[in-house]
Coordinates of C-alpha atoms in Angstrom, one line a residue:
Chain A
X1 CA -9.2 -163.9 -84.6
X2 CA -7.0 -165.0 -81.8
X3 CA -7.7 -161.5 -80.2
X4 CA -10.2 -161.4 -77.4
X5 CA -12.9 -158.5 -78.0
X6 CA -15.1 -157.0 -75.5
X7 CA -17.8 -156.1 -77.7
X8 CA -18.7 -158.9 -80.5
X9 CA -21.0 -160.5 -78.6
X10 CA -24.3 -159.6 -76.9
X11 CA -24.1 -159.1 -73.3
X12 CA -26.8 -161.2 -70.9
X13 CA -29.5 -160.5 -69.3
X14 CA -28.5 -159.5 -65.6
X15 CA -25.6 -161.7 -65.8
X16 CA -21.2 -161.1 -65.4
X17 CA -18.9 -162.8 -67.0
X18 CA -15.0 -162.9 -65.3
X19 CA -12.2 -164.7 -66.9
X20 CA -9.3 -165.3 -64.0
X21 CA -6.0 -166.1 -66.0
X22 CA -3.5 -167.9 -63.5
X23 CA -0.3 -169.5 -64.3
X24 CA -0.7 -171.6 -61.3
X25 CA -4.0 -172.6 -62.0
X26 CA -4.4 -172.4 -57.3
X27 CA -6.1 -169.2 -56.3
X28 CA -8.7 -169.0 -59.4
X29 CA -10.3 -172.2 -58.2
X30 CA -11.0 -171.2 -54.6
X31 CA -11.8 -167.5 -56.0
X32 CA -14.3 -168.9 -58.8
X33 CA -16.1 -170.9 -56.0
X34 CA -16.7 -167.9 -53.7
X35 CA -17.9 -165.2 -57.0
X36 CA -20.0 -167.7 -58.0
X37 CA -22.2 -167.8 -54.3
X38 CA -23.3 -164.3 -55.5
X39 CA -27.5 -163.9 -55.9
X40 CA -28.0 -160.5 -57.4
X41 CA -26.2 -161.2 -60.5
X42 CA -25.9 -164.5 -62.4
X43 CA -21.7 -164.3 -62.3
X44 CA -20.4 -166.7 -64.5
X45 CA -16.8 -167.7 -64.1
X46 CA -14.2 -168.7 -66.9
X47 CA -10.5 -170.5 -65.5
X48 CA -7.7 -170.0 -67.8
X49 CA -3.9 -170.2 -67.8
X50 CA -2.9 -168.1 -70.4
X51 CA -4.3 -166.7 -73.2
X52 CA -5.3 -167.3 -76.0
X53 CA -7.7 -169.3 -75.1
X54 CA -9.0 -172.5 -77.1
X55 CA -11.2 -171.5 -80.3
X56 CA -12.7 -174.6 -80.2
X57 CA -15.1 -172.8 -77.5
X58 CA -15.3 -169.3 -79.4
X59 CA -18.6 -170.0 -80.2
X60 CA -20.1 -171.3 -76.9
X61 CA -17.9 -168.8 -74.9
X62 CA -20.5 -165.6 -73.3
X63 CA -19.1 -161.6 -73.8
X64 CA -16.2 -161.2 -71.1
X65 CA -16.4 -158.5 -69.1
X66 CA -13.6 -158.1 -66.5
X67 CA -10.3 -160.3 -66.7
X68 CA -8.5 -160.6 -64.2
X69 CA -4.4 -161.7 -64.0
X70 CA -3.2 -163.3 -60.9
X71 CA 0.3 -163.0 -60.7
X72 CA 2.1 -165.1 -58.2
X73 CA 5.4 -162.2 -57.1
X74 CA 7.2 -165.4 -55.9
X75 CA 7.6 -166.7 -59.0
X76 CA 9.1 -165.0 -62.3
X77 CA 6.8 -167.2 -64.6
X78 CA 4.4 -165.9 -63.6
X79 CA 4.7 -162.4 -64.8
X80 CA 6.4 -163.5 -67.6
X81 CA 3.5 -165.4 -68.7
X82 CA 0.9 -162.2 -67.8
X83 CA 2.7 -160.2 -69.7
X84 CA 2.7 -162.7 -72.8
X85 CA -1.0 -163.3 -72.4
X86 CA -1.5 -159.4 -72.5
X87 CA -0.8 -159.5 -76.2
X88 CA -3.8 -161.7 -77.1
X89 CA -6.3 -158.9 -75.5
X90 CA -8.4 -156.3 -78.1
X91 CA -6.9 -152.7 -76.8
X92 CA -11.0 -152.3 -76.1
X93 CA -10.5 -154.0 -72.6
X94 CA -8.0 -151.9 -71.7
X95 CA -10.4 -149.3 -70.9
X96 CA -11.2 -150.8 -67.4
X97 CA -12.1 -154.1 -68.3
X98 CA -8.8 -155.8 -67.2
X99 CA -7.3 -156.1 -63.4
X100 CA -4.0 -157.3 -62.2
X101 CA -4.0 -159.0 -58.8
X102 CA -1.4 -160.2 -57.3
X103 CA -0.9 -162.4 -54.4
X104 CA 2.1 -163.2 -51.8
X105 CA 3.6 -159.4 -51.9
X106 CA 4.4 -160.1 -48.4
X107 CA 6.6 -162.9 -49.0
X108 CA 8.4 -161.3 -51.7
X109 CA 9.4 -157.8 -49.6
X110 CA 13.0 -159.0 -50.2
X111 CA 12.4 -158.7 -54.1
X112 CA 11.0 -155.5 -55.0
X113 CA 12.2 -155.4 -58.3
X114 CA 9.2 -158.1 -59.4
X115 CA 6.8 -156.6 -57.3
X116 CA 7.9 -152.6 -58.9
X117 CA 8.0 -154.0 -62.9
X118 CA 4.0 -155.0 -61.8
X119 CA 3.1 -151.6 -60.9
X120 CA 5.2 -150.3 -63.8
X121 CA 2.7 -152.6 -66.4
X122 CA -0.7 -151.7 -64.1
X123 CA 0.4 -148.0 -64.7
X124 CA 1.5 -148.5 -68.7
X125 CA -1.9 -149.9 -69.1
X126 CA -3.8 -147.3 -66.7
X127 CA -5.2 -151.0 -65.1
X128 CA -6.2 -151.5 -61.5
X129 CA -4.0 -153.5 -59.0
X130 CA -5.0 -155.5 -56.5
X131 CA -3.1 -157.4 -53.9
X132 CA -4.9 -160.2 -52.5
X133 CA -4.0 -162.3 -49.7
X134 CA -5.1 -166.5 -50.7
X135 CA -4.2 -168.7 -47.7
X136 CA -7.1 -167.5 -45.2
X137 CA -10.8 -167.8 -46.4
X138 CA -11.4 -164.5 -45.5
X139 CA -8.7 -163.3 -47.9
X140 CA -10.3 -165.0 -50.5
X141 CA -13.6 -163.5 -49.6
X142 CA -12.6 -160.4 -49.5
X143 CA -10.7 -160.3 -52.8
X144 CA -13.7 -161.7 -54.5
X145 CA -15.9 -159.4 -53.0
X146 CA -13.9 -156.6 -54.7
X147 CA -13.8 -158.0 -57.7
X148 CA -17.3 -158.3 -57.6
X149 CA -17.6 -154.7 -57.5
X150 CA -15.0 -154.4 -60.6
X151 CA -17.3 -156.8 -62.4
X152 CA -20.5 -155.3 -61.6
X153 CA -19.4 -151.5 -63.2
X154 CA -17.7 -153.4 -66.0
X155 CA -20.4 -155.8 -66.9
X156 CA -22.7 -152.3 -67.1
X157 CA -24.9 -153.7 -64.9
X158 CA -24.4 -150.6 -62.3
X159 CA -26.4 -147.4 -63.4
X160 CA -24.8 -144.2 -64.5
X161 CA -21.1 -146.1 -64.4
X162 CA -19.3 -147.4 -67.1
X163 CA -16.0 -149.3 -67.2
X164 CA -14.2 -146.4 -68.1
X165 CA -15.5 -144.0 -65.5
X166 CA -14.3 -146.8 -62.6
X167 CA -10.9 -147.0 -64.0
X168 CA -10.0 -143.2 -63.9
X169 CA -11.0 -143.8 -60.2
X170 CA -8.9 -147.1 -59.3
X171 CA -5.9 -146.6 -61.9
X172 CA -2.7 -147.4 -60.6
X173 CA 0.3 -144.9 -59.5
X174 CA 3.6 -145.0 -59.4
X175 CA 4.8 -143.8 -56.1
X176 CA 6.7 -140.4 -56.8
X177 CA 10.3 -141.6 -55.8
X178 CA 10.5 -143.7 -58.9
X179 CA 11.5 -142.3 -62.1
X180 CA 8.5 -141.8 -64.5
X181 CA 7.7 -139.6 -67.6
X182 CA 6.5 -136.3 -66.9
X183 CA 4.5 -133.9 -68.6
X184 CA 7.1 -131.2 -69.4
Chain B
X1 CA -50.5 -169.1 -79.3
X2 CA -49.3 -171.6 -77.2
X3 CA -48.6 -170.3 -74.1
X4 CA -52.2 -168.3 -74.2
X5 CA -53.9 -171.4 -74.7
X6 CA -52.0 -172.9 -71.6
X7 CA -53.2 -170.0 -69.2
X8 CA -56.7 -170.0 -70.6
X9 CA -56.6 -174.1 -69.6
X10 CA -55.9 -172.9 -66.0
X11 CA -59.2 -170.7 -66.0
X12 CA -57.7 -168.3 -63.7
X13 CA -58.3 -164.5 -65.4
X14 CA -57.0 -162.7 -62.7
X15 CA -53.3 -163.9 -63.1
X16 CA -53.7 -163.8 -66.9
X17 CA -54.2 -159.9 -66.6
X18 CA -52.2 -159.8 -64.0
X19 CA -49.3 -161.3 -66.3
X20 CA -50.3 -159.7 -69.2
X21 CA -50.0 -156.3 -67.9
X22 CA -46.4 -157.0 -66.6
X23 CA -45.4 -158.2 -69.8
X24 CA -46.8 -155.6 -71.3
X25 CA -44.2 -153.5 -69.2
X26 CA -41.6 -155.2 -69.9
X27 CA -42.0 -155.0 -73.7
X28 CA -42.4 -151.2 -73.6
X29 CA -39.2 -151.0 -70.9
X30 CA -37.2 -152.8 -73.2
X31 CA -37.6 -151.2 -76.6
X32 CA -37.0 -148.2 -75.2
X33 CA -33.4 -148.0 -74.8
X34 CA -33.3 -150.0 -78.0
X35 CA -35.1 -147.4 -79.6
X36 CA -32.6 -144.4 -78.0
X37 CA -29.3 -146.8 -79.7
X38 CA -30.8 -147.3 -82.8
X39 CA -31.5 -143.4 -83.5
X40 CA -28.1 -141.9 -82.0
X41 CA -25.6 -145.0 -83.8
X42 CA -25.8 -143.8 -87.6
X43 CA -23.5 -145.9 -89.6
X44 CA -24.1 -149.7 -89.9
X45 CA -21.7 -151.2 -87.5
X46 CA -21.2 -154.1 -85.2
X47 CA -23.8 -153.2 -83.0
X48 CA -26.2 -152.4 -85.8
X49 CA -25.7 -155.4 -87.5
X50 CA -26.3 -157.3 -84.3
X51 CA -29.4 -155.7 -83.4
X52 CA -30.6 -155.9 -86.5
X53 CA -30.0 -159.3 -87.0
X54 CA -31.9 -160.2 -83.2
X55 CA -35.1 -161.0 -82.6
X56 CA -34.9 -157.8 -80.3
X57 CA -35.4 -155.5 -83.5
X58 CA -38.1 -157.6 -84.3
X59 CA -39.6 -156.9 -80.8
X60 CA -40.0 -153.0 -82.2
X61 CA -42.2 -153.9 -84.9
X62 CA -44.7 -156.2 -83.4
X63 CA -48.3 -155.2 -83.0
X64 CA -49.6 -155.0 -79.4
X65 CA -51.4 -158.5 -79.3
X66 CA -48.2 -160.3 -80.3
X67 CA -46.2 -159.6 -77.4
X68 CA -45.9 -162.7 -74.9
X69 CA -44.7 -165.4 -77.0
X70 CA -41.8 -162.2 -78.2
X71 CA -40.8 -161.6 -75.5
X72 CA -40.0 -165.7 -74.4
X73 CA -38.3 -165.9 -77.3
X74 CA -36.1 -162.7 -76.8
X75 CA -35.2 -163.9 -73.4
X76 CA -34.9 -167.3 -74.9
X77 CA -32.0 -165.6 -77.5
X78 CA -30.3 -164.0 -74.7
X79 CA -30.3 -167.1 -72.5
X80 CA -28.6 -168.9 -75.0
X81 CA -25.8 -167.1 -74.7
X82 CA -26.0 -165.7 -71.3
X83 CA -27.6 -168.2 -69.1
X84 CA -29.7 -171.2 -68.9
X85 CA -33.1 -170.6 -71.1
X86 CA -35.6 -172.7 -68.4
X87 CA -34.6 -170.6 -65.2
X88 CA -35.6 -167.5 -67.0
X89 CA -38.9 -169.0 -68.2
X90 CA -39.0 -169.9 -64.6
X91 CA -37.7 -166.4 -63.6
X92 CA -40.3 -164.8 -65.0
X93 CA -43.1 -165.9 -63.8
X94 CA -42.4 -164.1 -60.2
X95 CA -40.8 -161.4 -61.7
X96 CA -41.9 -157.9 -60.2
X97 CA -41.9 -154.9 -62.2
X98 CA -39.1 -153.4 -60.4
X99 CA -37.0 -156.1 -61.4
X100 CA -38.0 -155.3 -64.5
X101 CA -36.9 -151.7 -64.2
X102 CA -33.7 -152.7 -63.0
X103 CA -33.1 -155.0 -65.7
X104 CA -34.4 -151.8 -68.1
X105 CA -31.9 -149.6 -66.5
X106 CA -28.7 -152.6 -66.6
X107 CA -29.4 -152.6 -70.3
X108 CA -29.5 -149.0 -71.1
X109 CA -26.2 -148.8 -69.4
X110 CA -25.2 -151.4 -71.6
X111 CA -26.5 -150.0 -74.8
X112 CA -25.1 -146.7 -73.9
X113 CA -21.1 -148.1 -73.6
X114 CA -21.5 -150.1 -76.7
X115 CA -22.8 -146.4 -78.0
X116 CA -19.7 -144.8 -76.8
X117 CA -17.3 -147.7 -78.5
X118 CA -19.2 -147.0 -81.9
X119 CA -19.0 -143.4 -81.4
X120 CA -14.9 -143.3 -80.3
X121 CA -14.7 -145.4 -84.1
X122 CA -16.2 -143.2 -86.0
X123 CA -15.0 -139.8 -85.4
X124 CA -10.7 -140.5 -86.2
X125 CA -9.2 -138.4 -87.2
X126 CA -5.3 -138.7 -88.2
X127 CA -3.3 -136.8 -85.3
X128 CA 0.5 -137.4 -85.0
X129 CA 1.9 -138.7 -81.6
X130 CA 3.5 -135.2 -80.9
X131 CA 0.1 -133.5 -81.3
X132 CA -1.5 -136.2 -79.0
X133 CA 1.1 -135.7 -76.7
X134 CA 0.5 -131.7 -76.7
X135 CA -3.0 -132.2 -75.7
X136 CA -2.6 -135.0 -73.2
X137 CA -1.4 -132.8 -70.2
X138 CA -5.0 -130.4 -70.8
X139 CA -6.6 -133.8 -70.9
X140 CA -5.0 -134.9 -67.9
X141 CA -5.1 -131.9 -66.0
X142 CA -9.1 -131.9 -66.7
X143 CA -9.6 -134.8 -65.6
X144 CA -7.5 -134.8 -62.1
X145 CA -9.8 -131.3 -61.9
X146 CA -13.1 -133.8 -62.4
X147 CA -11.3 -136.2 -59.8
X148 CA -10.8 -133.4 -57.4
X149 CA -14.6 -132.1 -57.9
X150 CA -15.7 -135.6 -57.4
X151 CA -13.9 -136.0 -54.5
X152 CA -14.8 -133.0 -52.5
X153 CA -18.7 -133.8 -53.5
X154 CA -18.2 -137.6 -51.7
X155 CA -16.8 -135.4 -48.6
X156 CA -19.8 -132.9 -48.3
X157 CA -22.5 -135.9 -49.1
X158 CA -21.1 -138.1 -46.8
X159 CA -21.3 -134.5 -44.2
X160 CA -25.0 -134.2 -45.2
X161 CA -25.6 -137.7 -44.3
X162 CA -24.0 -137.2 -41.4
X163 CA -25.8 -134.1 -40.2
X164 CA -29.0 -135.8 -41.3
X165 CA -28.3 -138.8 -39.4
X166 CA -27.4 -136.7 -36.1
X167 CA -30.9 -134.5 -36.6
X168 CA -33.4 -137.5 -36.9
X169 CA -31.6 -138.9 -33.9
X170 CA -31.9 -135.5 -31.7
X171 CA -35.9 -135.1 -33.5
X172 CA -36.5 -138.4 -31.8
X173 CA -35.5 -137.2 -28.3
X174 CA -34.2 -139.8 -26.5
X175 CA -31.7 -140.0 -23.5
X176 CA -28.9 -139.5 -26.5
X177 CA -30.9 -136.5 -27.7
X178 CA -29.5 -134.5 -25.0
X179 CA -25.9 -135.4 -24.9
X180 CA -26.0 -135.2 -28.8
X181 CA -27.6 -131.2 -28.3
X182 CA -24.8 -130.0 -25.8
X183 CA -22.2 -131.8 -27.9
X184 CA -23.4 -130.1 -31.1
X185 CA -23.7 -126.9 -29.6
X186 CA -19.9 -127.4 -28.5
X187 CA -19.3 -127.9 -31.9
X188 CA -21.0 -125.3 -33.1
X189 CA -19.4 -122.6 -30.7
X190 CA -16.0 -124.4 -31.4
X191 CA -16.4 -123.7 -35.1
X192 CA -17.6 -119.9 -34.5
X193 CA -14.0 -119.5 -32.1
X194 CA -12.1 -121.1 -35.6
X195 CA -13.7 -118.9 -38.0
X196 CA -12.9 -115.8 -35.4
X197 CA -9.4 -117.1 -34.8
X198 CA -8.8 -117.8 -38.6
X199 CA -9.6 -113.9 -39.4
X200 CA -7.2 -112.3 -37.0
X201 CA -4.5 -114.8 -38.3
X202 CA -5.4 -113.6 -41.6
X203 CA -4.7 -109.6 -40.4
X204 CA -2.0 -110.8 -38.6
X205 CA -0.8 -112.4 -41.2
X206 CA -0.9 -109.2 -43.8
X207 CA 0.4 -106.5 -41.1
X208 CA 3.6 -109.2 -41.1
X209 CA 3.9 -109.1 -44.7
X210 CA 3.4 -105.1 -44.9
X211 CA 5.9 -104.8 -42.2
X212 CA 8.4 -107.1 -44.0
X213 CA 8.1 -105.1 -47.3
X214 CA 8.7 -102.2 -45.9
X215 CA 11.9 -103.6 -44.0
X216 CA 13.0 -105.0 -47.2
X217 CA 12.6 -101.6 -48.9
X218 CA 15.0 -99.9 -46.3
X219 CA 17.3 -102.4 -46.5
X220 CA 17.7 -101.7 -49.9
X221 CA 18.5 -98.1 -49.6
X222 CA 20.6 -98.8 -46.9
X223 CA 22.4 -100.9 -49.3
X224 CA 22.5 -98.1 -51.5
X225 CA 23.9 -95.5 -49.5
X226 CA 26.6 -97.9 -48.4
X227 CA 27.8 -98.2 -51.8
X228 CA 27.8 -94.7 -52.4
X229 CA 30.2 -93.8 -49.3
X230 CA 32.4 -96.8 -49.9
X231 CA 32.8 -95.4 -53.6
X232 CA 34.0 -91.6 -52.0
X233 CA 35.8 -93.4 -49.2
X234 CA 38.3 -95.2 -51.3
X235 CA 38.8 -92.5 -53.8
X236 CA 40.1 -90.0 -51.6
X237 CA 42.7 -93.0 -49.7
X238 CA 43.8 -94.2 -53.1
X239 CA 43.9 -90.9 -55.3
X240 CA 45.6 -93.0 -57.8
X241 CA 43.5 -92.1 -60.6
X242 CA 43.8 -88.6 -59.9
X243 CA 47.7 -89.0 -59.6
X244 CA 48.5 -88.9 -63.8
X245 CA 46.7 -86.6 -63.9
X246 CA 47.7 -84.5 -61.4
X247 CA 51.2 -84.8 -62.4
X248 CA 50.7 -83.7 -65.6
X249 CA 48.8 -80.3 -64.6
X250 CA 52.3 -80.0 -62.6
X251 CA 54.0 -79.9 -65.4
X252 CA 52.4 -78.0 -67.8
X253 CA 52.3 -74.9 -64.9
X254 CA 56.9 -75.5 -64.4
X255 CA 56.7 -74.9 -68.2
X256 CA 54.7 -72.0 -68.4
X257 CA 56.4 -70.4 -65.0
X258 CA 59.7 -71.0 -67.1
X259 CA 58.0 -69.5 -70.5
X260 CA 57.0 -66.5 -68.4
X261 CA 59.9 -66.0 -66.4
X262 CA 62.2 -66.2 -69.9
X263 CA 59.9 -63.7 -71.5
X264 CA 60.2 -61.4 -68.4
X265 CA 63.8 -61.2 -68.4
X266 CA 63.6 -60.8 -72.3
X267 CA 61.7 -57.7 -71.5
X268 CA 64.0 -56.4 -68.5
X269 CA 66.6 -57.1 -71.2
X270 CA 65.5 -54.9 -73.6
X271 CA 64.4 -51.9 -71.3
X272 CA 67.7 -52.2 -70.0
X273 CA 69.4 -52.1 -72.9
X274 CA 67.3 -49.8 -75.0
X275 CA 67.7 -47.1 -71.7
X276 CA 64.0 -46.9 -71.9
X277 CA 62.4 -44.0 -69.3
X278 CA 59.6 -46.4 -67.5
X279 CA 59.5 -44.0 -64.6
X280 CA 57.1 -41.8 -66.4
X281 CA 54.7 -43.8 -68.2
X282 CA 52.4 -45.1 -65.3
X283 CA 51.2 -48.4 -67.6
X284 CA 54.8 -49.0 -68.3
X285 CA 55.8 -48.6 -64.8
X286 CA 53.6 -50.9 -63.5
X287 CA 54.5 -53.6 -65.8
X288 CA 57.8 -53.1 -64.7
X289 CA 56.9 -53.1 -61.0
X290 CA 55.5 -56.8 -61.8
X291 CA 58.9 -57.9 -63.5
X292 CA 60.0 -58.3 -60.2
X293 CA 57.7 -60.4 -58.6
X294 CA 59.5 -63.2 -60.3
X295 CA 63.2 -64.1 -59.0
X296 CA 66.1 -63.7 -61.8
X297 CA 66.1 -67.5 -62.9
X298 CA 69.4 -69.4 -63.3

């Protein structure tokens, strides 16, 4: 029960729903506030820190489309708690439902291994990653305009596009100089 | 109903038609897709159950009089959970018919992923990871293929547009027109000169790879021919094979030259002694005559 499913409950009329899962509980706020200026599509925006999130609003809660995990690469909790909220997600929204985007890369260039164990999980789970700059305004802008696109193919609200057809698109790839399985 | 009885108050016919007809539209637009689900999903799943249990199914068996009121109270449903119910009673009372059809279309789509998702259920069958793992590289490679088709089709749309763009601008014939002809026509000539160029590269190209077989061939034989006269050249400066051999033909002829010349004086021996008359028998004289060929040995 715990697990959150992409397809038990019956999608709106013309309308996104995005759940933004932040440790830090900073960039979601300022990100929610610009998504939700959008007129085409009613986008409604659900703030969490981790999951599972509280059943006490199972019932009230609309189908989630896209979630998105802002991970901070300064700090360690922060992927650490990504990666523990990734358990409480039905394998369903792994099929281009689910984004990783991460914020201060620049400030962490001296610490590549956090930035590299990222793209290792984005390419495990054949997820998108983002990188998403949150001091300016206009970073924040244009992060949310992206994920506006994200939302709108993954909320099926763009014809002749699913979910699953965007992801084979905007999947993740390790860069070849790293070790990965090949198909030998 | 109630709502009828509310237009009918404002006395204005026109915009009752007017709204009937739209909802009439919409009623239609939406079953449709409804209609596609419901006969492609066979066994009673999730989505089944939920459409089932909806007012939308309900929608599909009304009679044409009955639709207005239906239709509120679908929205009304799907408000609930999507969005707030009084902006889309609002909502709809502007609403254009290509709204409409967009909204149609954003709900097919939806209906036809929840299709897939029922669909991917249904048809498991038990593989082991090793056979999954045999058939993910065909999968993979297929679908960088689709990537790679998908891609080059972007490229030559995005040239059409181009073109397009750059012939409706020289069809309008402006000052640009005529900078925009000479600069095509550059172009144009410029690609002719590539395609020429790129066909003599192409013999060139093949008369360098003839000429390098062939080189190759005769260094081979060259090779060859080496090996052969290195082979003689060392067997006659190093007859040491040859030498055991040699050695022993030596010695087989000192032991028949001795047999012979024993047997020889054997024979003078015994003509000798036996006072044989050889001067008169031409054979025997002759083989007497050859005794001496050989000196007396010691």
């Amino acid at each position: 029960m715990s697990l959150l499913n992409p397809f038990n409950k019956r999608p709106g009329l013309n309308t996104a729903t995005i759940l933004l899962v932040e440790n830090e509980e900073q960039f979601q706020q300022s990100l929610a506030n610009v998504l939700v200026e959008e007129t085409a599509v009613t986008v409604n925006v659900r703030l969490a820190k981790t999951l599972p999130l509280p059943m006490k609003n199972d019932e009230s809660r609309p189908r989630i489309d896209l979630v998105v995990f802002i991970i901070n690469l300064t700090l360690d909790k922060s992927v650490k708690s990504a990666k523990a909220s990734l358990k409480y997600l039905d394998p369903g929204y792994f099929l281009g439902k689910v984004c990783f985007m991460v914020t201060n890369a620049r400030q962490a260039l001296g610490c590549t291994g956090r930035l590299d164990a990222v793209r290792q999980l984005a390419v495990s789970l054949h997820c998108p990653l983002l990188f998403a700059e949150d001091q300016t305004p206009e970073g924040v802008t244009s992060s949310a305009r992206r994920l506006l696109t994200i939302l709108k193919v993954a909320s099926g609200l763009v014809p002749n596009t699913t979910a699953l057809y965007l992801s084979n698109l905007t999947r993740c790839a390790m860069p070849p100089d790293i070790d990965q399985p090949s198909f030998d | 109903m109630t709502l009828e009885s509310r237009w009918v108050s404002q006395g204005d016919l026109e915009k009752l038609r007017r709204r009937e007809i739209r909802y009439t539209v919409a009623r239609h637009i939406v079953t449709l897709p409804l209609l596609r689900v419901l006969t492609s999903s066979e066994d009673p799943l999730k989505l089944r159950r939920f459409l089932t249990s909806s007012r939308w199914f309900d929608l599909l068996h009304m009679d044409a009089s009955d639709n207005t009121g239906s239709l509120k109270e679908m929205v009304e449903t799907v408000g609930q959970n999507g969005g707030p119910a009084a902006e889309n009673c609002s909502a709809l009372e502007g609403v254009l018919p290509a709204e409409m059809l967009r909204i149609k279309q954003q709900m097919s789509n939806q209906c036809f992923e929840m299709a897939v998702q029922l669909n991917a259920g249904k048809s498991k069958r038990s593989c082991s990871t090793s056979e999954a793992e045999r058939e993910l590289p065909n999968f993979v490679s297929e679908l960088e293929r689709v990537k790679g088709v998908h891609f080059n089709s972007t490229l030559v749309l995005h040239r059409l547009q181009m073109w397009h763009a750059i012939g409706e601008k020289m069809k309008q014939a402006g000052p640009d027109a005529a900078v925009l002809k000479t600069v095509s026509d550059r172009c144009m000539a410029l690609c002719s000169q590539i395609k020429q160029l790129q066909i003599e590269n192409r013999n060139l190209q093949n008369e360098i790879t003839e000429i390098q077989k062939q080189r190759l061939e005769i260094k081979r034989l060259t090779h060859e021919k080496m090996k052969e006269m290195e082979g003689l050249m060392s067997s006659k400066e190093h007859p040491e094979k040859y030498n055991a051999v040699l050695e022993k033909g030596l010695a087989n002829l000192e032991k028949y030259k001795k047999m012979t010349i024993v047997t020889q004086n054997v024979l003078r021996g015994i003509l000798l002694a036996c006072k044989v008359n050889w001067l008169d028998d031409p054979t025997l004289r002759e083989t007497v005559m050859t005794l001496e060929e050989f000196p007396i040995s010691e």
